[in-house]
Amino acid sequence: MFAMHRNRLKKNGRIRSLIQLGFAAFLNGYARGFWKGQIFTGQTKGVCVPVLNCYSCPGALGACPVGAMQAALGDKKKPFPFYVLGTLMLFGVLFGRLLCGFVCPFGFLQDILHKIPVPKIRLPQRVDRILRGMKYVLLLLFVVLLPLMAVDRYGISTPWFCKYICPAGTLEGGVFLAIPDSRLRGLLGALFTWKFGVLLFVIVGAMTIPRFFCRYFCPLGAFYALFNRFSFYQMTYNHEKCVDCGKCESVCPMEVNPIKELDGFECIRCGKCKDICPSGAIENGIMFTKEGKDKIFDK
Amino acid sequence: MIGKLKYIVLLLGVSFIVIGITIGQYHTVMQKAVRICLQCIGIG
């Protein structure tokens, strides 16, 4: 019986990897950009994609919402970012962090990195909880407040998160675009060294702790987390069917206890808990009413 | 409340997108995204 659920976990894990690969290829579908060393400049570049995918990646067909948000807030006219915020709210309320689990290319990269056979780390619960709060600090400080308030004499600000932290930008833009280009390569200096260090830190982190960046540092994950509780896509838990085996918690990459916090901020809706559950106590799907939530709250 | 909230946020999100496109923010994003962001790749 247990082997059957293990097989389902493996099979659905492979399907999820294929979906993630498909989205990574789709969002970075301008293959010519990689060998020509140039970025895509077509009409779709104005479309905000719902995940962390640098628009300086040679293959990127759309705009990164985190970069676009900072650019809007850092503009000297300080316009309210209707378009970017609306896009994030729409995707957030429809899917919540399902986007982290199935769509984000940087999340996919971390899933791959974690498969590398190196010793895995489990941080003490208190440290883990404190670090999880970091992503909200980064969202508020580096994506909103600093671009909004730290302006130069012309009233223009810097995209603080992109400039100093974003490892996706370093990888997709720096490694795939700047290093192969001799002109851009000549301009790489201290900032790139810092950002490359951050990228290496995240890579090593992701090899040892599952979804290291998503868990502790991703401002987009922090934003979508706010929608997890009431998004249309939901994971639900039926306590009447639960046999308290604890297998759901043991397979969760975000180390969430599905019995206690299935609709909490941290669940990326990867569905591993549902796949391993021997009693079918966990379900998922689009919910138009609050019926699904009642299953959780009635327990 | 949760049942209503998601519809309110959905409506708000769609409205924001429509307003944003109407006032030209789609083009603002595109103008930014079609240029290489030097700071994003670590130059600056």
CSV table of C-alpha atoms in Angstrom, one decimal, chain A residues 2 5 88 92 103 112 118-119 133 136 153 189 192-193 213 229 259 262 272 281 289:
chain,number,residue,atom,x,y,z
A,2,PHE,CA,2.7,2.4,1.0
A,5,HIS,CA,1.8,6.0,-2.7
A,88,LEU,CA,0.4,40.1,-9.3
A,92,GLY,CA,-2.0,35.7,-6.6
A,103,VAL,CA,5.8,27.7,-12.8
A,112,ILE,CA,17.2,20.3,-9.4
A,118,VAL,CA,25.4,16.3,-0.7
A,119,PRO,CA,24.6,16.4,3.0
A,133,GLY,CA,10.5,36.3,7.8
A,136,TYR,CA,8.8,39.8,3.9
A,153,ARG,CA,18.8,64.4,-7.0
A,189,GLY,CA,33.3,44.7,-11.4
A,192,PHE,CA,29.1,41.5,-10.1
A,193,THR,CA,31.5,39.9,-7.7
A,213,PHE,CA,15.7,31.0,-1.8
A,229,ARG,CA,-5.3,31.5,2.5
A,259,ILE,CA,-2.4,19.1,9.2
A,262,LEU,CA,-2.0,23.6,4.7
A,272,LYS,CA,3.7,16.0,-2.6
A,281,ALA,CA,-7.2,13.2,3.4
A,289,THR,CA,-17.0,28.8,-2.7
